[in-house]
PDB file of C-alpha atoms in Angstrom:
ATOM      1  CA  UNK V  25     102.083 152.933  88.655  1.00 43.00           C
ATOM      2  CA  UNK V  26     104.166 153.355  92.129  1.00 44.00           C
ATOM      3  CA  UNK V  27     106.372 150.726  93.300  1.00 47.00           C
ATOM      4  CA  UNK V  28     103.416 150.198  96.457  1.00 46.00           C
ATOM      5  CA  UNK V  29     100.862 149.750  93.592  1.00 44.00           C
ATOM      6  CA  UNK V  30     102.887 147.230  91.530  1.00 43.00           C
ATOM      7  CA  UNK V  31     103.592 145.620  95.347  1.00 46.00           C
ATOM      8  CA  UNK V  32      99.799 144.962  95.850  1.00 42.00           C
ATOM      9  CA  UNK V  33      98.610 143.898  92.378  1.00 43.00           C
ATOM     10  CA  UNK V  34     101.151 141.378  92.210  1.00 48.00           C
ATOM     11  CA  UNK V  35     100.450 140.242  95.828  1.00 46.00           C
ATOM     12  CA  UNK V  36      96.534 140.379  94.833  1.00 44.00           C
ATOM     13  CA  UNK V  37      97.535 137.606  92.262  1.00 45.00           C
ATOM     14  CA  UNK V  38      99.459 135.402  93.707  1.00 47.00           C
ATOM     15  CA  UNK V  39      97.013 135.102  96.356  1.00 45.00           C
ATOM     16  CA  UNK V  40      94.400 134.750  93.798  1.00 44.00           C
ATOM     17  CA  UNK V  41      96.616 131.784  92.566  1.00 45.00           C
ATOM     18  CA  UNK V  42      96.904 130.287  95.960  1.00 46.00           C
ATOM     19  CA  UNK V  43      93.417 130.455  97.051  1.00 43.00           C
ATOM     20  CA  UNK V  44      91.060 130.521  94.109  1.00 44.00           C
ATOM     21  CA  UNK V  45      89.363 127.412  93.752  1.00 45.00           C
ATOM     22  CA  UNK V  46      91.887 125.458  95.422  1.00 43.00           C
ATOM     23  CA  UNK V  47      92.142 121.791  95.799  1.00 44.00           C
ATOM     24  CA  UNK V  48      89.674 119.530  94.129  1.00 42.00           C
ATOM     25  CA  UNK V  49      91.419 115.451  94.383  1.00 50.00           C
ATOM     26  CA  UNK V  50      93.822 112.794  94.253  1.00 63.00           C
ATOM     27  CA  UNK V  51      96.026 110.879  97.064  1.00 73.00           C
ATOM     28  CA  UNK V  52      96.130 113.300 100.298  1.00 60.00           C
ATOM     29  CA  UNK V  53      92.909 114.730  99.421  1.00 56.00           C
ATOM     30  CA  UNK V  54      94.371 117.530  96.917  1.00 56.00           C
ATOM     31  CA  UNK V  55      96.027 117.932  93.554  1.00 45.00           C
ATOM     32  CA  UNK V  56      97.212 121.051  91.518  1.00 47.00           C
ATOM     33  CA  UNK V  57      95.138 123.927  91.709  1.00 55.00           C
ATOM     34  CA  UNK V  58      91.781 124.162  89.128  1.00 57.00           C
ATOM     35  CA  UNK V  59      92.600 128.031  88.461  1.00 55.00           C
ATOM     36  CA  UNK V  60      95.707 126.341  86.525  1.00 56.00           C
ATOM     37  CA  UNK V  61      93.283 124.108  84.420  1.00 59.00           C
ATOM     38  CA  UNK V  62      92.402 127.495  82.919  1.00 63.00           C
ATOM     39  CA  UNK V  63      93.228 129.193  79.605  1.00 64.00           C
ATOM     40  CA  UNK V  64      93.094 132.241  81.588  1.00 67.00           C
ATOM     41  CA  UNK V  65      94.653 130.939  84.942  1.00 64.00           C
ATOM     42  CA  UNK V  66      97.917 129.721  82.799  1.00 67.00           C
ATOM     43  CA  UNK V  67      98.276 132.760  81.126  1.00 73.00           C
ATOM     44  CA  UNK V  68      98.820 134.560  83.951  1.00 68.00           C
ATOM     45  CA  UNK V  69     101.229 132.249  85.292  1.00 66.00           C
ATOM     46  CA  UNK V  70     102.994 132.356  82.292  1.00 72.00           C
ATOM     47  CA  UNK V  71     103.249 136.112  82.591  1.00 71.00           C
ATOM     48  CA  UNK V  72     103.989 135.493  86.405  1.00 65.00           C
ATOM     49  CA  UNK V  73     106.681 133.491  85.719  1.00 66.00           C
ATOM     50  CA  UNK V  74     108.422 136.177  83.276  1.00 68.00           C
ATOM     51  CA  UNK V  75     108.635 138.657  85.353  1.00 70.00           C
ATOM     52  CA  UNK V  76     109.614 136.347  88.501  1.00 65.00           C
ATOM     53  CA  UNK V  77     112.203 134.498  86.611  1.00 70.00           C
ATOM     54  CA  UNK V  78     115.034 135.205  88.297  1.00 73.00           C
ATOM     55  CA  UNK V  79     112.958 134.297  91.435  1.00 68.00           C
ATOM     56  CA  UNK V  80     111.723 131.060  89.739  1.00 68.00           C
ATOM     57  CA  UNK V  81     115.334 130.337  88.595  1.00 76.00           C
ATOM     58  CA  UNK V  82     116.698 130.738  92.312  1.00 75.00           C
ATOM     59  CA  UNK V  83     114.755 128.070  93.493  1.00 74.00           C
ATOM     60  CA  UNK V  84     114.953 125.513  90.839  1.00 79.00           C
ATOM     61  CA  UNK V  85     118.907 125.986  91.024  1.00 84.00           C
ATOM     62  CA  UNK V  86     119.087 126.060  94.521  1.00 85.00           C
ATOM     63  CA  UNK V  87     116.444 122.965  95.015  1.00 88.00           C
ATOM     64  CA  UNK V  88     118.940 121.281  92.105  1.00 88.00           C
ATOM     65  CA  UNK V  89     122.031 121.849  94.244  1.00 91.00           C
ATOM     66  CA  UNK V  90     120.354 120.880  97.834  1.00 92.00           C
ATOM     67  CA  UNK V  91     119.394 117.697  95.613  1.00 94.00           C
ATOM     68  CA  UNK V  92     122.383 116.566  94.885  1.00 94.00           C
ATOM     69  CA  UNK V  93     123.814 117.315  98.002  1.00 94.00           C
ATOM     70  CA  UNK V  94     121.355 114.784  99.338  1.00 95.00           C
ATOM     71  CA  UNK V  95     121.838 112.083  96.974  1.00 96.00           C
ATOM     72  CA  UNK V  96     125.222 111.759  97.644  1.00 95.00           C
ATOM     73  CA  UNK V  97     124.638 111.477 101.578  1.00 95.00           C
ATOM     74  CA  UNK V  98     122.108 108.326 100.771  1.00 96.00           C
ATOM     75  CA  UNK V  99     125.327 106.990  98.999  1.00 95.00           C
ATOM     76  CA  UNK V 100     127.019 107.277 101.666  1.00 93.00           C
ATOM     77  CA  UNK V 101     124.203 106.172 104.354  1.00 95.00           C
ATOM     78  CA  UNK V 102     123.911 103.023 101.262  1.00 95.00           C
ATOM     79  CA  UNK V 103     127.219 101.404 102.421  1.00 92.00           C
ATOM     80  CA  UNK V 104     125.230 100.531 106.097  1.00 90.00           C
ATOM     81  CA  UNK V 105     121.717  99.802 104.277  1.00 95.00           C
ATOM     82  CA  UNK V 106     121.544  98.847 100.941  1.00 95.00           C
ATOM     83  CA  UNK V 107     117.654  99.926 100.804  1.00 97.00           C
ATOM     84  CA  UNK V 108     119.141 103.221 101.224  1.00 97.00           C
ATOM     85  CA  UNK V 109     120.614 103.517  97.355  1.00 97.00           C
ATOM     86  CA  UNK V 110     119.411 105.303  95.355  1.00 96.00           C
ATOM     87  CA  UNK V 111     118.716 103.403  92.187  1.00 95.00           C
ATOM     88  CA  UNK V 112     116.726 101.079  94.916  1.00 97.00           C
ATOM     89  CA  UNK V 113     114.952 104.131  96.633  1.00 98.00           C
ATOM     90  CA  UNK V 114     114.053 106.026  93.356  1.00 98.00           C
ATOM     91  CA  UNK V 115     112.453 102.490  91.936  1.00 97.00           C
ATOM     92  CA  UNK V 116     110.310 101.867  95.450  1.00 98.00           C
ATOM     93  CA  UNK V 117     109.178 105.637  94.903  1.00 98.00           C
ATOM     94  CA  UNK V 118     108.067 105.229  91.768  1.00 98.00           C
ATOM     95  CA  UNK V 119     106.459 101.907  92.630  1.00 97.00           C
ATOM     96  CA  UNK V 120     104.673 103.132  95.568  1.00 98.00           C
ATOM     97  CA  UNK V 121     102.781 106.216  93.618  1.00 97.00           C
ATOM     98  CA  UNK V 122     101.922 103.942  91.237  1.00 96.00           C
ATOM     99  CA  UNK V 123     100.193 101.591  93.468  1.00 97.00           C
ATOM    100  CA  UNK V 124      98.611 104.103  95.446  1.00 97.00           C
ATOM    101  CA  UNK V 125      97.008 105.489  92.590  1.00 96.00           C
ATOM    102  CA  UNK V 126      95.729 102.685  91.277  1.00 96.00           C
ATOM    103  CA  UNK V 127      94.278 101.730  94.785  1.00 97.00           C
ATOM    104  CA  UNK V 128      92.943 105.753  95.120  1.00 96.00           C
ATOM    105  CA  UNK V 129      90.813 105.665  91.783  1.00 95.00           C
ATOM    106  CA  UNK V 130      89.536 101.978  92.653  1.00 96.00           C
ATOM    107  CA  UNK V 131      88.181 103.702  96.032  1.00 96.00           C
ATOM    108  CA  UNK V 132      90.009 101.253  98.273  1.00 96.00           C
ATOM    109  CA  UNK V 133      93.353 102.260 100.165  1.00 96.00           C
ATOM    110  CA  UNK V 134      93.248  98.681 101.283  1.00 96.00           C
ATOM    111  CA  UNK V 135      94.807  97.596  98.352  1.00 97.00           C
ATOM    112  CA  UNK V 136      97.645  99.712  98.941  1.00 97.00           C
ATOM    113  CA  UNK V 137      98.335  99.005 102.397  1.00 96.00           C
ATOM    114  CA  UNK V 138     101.297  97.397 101.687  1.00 96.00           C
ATOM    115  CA  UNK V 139     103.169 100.182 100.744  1.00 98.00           C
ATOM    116  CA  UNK V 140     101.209 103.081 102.420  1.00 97.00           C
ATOM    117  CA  UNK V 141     101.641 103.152 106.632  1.00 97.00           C
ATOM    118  CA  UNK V 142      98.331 102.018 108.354  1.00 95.00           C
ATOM    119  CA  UNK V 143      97.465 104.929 110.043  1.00 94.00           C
ATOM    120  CA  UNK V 144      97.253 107.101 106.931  1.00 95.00           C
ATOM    121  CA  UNK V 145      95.761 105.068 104.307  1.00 95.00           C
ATOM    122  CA  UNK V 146      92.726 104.415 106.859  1.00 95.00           C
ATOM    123  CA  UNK V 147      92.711 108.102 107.571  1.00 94.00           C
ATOM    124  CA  UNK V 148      92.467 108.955 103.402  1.00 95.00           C
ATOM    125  CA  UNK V 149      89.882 105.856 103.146  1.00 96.00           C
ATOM    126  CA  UNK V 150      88.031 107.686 106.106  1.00 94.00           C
ATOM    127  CA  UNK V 151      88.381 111.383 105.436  1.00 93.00           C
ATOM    128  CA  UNK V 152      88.120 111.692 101.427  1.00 93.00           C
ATOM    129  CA  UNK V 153      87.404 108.763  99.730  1.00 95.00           C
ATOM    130  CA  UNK V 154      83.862 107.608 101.968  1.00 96.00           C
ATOM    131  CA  UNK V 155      82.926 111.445 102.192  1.00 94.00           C
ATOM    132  CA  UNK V 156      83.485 112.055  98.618  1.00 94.00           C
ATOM    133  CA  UNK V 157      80.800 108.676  98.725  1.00 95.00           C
ATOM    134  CA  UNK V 158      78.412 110.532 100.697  1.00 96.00           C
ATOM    135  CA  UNK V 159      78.428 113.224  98.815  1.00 96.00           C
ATOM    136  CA  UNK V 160      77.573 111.117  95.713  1.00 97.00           C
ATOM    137  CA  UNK V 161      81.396 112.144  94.392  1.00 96.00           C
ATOM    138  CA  UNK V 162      83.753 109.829  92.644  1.00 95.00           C
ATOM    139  CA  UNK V 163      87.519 110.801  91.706  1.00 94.00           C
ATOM    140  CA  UNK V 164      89.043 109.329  88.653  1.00 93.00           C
ATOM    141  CA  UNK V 165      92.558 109.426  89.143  1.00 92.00           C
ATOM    142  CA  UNK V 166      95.236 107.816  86.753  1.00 93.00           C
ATOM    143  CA  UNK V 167      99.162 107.996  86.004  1.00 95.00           C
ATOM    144  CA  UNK V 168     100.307 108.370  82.926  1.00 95.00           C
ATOM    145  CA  UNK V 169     104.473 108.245  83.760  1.00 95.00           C
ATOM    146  CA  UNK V 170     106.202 109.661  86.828  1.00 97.00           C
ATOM    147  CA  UNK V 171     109.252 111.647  84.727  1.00 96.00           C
ATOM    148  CA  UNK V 172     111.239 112.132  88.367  1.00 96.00           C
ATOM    149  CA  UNK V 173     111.622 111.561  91.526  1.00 98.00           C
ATOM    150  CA  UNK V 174     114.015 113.754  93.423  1.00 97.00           C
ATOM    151  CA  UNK V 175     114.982 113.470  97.295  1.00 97.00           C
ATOM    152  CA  UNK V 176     114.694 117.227  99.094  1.00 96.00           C
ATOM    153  CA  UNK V 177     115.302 115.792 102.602  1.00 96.00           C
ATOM    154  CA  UNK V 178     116.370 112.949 104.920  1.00 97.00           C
ATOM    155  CA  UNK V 179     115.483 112.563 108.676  1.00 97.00           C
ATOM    156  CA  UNK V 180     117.658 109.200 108.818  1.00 97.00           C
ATOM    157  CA  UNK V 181     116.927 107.345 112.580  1.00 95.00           C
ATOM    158  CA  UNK V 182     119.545 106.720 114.933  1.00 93.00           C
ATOM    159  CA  UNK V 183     118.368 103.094 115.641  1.00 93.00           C
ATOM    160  CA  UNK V 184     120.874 100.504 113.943  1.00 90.00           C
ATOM    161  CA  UNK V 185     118.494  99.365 111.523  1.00 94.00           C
ATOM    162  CA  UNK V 186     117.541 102.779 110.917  1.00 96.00           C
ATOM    163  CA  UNK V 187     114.071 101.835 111.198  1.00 96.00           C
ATOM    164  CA  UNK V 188     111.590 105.129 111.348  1.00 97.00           C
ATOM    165  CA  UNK V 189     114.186 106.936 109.603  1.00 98.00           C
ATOM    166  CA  UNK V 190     112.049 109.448 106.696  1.00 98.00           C
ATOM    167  CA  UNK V 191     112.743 110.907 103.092  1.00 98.00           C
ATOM    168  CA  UNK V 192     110.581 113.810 101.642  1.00 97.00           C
ATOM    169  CA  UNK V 193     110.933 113.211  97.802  1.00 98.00           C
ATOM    170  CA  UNK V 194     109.409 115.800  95.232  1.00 96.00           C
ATOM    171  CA  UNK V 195     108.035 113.699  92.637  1.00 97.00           C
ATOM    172  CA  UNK V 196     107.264 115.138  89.019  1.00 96.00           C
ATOM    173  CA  UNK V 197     104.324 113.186  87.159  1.00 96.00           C
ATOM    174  CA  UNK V 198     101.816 113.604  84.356  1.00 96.00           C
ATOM    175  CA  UNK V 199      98.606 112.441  85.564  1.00 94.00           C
ATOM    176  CA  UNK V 200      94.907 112.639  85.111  1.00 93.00           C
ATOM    177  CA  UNK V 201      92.831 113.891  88.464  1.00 91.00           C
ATOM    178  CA  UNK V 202      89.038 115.008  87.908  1.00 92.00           C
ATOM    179  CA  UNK V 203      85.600 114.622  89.982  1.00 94.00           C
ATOM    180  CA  UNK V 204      82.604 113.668  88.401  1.00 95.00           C
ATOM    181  CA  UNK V 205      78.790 113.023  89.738  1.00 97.00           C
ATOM    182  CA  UNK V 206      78.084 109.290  90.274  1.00 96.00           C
ATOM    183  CA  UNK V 207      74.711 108.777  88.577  1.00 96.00           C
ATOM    184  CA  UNK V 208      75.153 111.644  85.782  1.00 96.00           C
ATOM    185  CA  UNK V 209      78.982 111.032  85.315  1.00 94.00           C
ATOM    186  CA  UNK V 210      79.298 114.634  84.466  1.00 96.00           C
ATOM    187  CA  UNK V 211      82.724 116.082  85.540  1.00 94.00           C
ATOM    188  CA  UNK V 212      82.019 118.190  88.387  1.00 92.00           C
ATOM    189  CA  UNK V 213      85.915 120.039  89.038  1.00 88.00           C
ATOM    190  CA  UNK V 214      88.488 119.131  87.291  1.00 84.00           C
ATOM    191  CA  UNK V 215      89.738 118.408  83.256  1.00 86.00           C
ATOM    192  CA  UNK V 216      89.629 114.317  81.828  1.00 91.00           C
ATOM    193  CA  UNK V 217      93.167 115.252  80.699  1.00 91.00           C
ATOM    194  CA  UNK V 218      96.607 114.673  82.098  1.00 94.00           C
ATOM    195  CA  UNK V 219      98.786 117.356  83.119  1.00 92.00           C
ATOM    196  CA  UNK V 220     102.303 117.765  84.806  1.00 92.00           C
ATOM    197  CA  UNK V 221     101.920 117.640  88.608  1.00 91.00           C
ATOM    198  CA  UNK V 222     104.479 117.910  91.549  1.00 92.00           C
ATOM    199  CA  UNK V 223     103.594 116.279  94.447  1.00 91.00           C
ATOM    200  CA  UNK V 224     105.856 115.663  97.677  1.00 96.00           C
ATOM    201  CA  UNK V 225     105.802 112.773  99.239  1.00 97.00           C
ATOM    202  CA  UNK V 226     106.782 111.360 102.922  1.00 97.00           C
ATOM    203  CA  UNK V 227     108.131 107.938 103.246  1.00 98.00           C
ATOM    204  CA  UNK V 228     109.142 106.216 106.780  1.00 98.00           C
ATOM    205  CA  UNK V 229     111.422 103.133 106.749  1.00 98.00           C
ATOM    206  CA  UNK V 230     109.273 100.875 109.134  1.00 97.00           C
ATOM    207  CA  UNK V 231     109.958  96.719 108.955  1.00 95.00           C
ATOM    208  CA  UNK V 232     112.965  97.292 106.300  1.00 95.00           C
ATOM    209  CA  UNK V 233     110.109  98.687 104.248  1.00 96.00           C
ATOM    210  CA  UNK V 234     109.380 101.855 102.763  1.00 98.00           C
ATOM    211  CA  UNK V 235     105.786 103.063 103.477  1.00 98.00           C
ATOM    212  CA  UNK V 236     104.197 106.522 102.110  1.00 98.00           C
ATOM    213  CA  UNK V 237     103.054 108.182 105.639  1.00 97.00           C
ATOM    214  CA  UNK V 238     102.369 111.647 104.878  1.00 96.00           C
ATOM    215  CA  UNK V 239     102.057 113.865 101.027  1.00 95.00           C
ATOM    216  CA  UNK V 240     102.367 117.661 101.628  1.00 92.00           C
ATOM    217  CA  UNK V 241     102.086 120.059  98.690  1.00 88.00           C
ATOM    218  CA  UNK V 242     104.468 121.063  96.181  1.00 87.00           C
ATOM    219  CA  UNK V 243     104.664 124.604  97.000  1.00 85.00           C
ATOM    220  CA  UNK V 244     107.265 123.176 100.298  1.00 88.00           C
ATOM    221  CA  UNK V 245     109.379 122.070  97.702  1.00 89.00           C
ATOM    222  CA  UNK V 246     112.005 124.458  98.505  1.00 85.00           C
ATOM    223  CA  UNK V 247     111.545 124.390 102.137  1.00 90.00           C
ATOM    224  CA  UNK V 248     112.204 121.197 102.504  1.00 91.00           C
ATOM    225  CA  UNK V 249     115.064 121.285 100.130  1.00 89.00           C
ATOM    226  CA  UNK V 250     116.334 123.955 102.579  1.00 88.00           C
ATOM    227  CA  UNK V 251     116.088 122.347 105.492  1.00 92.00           C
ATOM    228  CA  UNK V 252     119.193 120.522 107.193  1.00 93.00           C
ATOM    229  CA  UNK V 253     119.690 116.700 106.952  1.00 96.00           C
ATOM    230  CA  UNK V 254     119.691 114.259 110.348  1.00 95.00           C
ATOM    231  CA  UNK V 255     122.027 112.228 109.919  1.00 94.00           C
ATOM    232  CA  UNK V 256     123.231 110.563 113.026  1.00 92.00           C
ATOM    233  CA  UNK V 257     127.087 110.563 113.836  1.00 86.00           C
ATOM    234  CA  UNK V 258     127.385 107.165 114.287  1.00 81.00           C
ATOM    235  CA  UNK V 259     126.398 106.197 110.300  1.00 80.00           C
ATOM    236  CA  UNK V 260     129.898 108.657 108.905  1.00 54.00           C
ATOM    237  CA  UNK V 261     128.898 110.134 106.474  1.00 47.00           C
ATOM    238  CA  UNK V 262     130.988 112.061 104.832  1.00 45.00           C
ATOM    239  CA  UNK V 263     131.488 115.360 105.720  1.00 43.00           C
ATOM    240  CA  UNK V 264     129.451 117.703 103.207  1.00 41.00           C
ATOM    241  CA  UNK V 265     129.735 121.165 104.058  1.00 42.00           C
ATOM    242  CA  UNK V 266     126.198 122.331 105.749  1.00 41.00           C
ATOM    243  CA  UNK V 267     122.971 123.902 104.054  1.00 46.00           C
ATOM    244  CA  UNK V 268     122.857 127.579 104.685  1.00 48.00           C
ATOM    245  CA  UNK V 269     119.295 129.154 105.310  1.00 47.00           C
TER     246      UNK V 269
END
């Protein structure tokens, strides 16, 4: 096999990976992908992942360093606004997916419109939840622990109460995210068994409160983690030496 064969088989399967019965539930609309639910799907990502580990060890050590890079600029944005620490931010985090689980598999984002901003929780009530209702649908959807929650990029406001100032976190959690028909109650995509997920979430600093506005998928991860801070002059920071892209 020729280096321009090997080229297209692997980029055959990673686009098999990508697109192959994509996106089946949970809050946004989408969770991990169902080819990965497969004996067969994670055996070729295992395989994927040997011969792209130095690929997959790039990232992880380069997300690791942008990481802490970040965390110690939210010490340093702390000393103006305590909500800003990180033992307080990484609590709310955990918090909010929490309750916006619980509200997603009761089928009302109401109940977590205290933590989720208005616009978006009436868009996922709208968009998924009632269709998935239409379409006779229901999406069980449970936590079982969030193991981390790691900060990839800050947008910090230069009002003085930093208000609409946003934080991308990658969150790592084992949960439980299937479809099944209403009257039958047979699982129609999905597994009833909890897995390791990465999500990324958006949150957006709006009445001194932090309010999930936006979740993009995991696969940004690095993006985001690669993408410079704004952080406005006036707040100090310390000077840490710039991300390079």
């Amino acid at each position: 096999m020729d280096r321009k064969q090997f080229f297209l088989i692997t980029l055959f399967i990673l686009v098999l990976l990508l697109w192959v019965d994509p996106l089946y539930a949970g809050p946004g609309g989408a969770i991990a992908k169902a080819f990965f639910k497969t004996w067969w799907g994670k055996a070729i990502l295992i395989a994927l992942t040997v011969i792209f580990l130095p690929l997959v060890i790039y990232v992880r050590l380069r997300e690791y360093i942008e990481i802490r890079r970040t965390k110690k600029q939210l010490a340093e944005i702390a000393n103006t606004n305590k909500d800003f620490s990180w033992l307080s931010l990484d609590k709310t985090v955990r918090n909010i997916f929490s309750r916006v689980y619980i509200a997603w598999n009761n089928e009302n984002m109401k109940e977590a419109s205290e933590y989720v901003s208005s616009w978006y929780w009436q868009n996922q009530q709208l968009v998924v939840l009632d269709e998935w209702k239409r379409e006779n649908l229901r999406n069980i959807c449970k936590v079982d622990k969030v193991k981390k929650v790691s900060p990839l990029y800050l947008e910090i406001s230069d009002e003085q109460t930093l208000e609409g100032s946003r934080i991308a976190f990658r969150i790592d959690a084992v949960i439980k995210d299937y479809l099944i028909n209403r009257d039958t109650f047979k699982v129609v995509k999905g597994k009833n068994t909890f897995d390791e997920e990465e999500k990324i979430w958006i949150l957006e600093y709006t009445d001194g409160r932090w309010l999930l506005d936006d979740i993009q998928d995991a696969d940004l991860s690095l993006a985001f983690a690669k993408t410079k801070n704004i952080i406005p002059e006036t707040l100090k920071v310390q000077k840490i030496p710039a991300r390079s892209n």
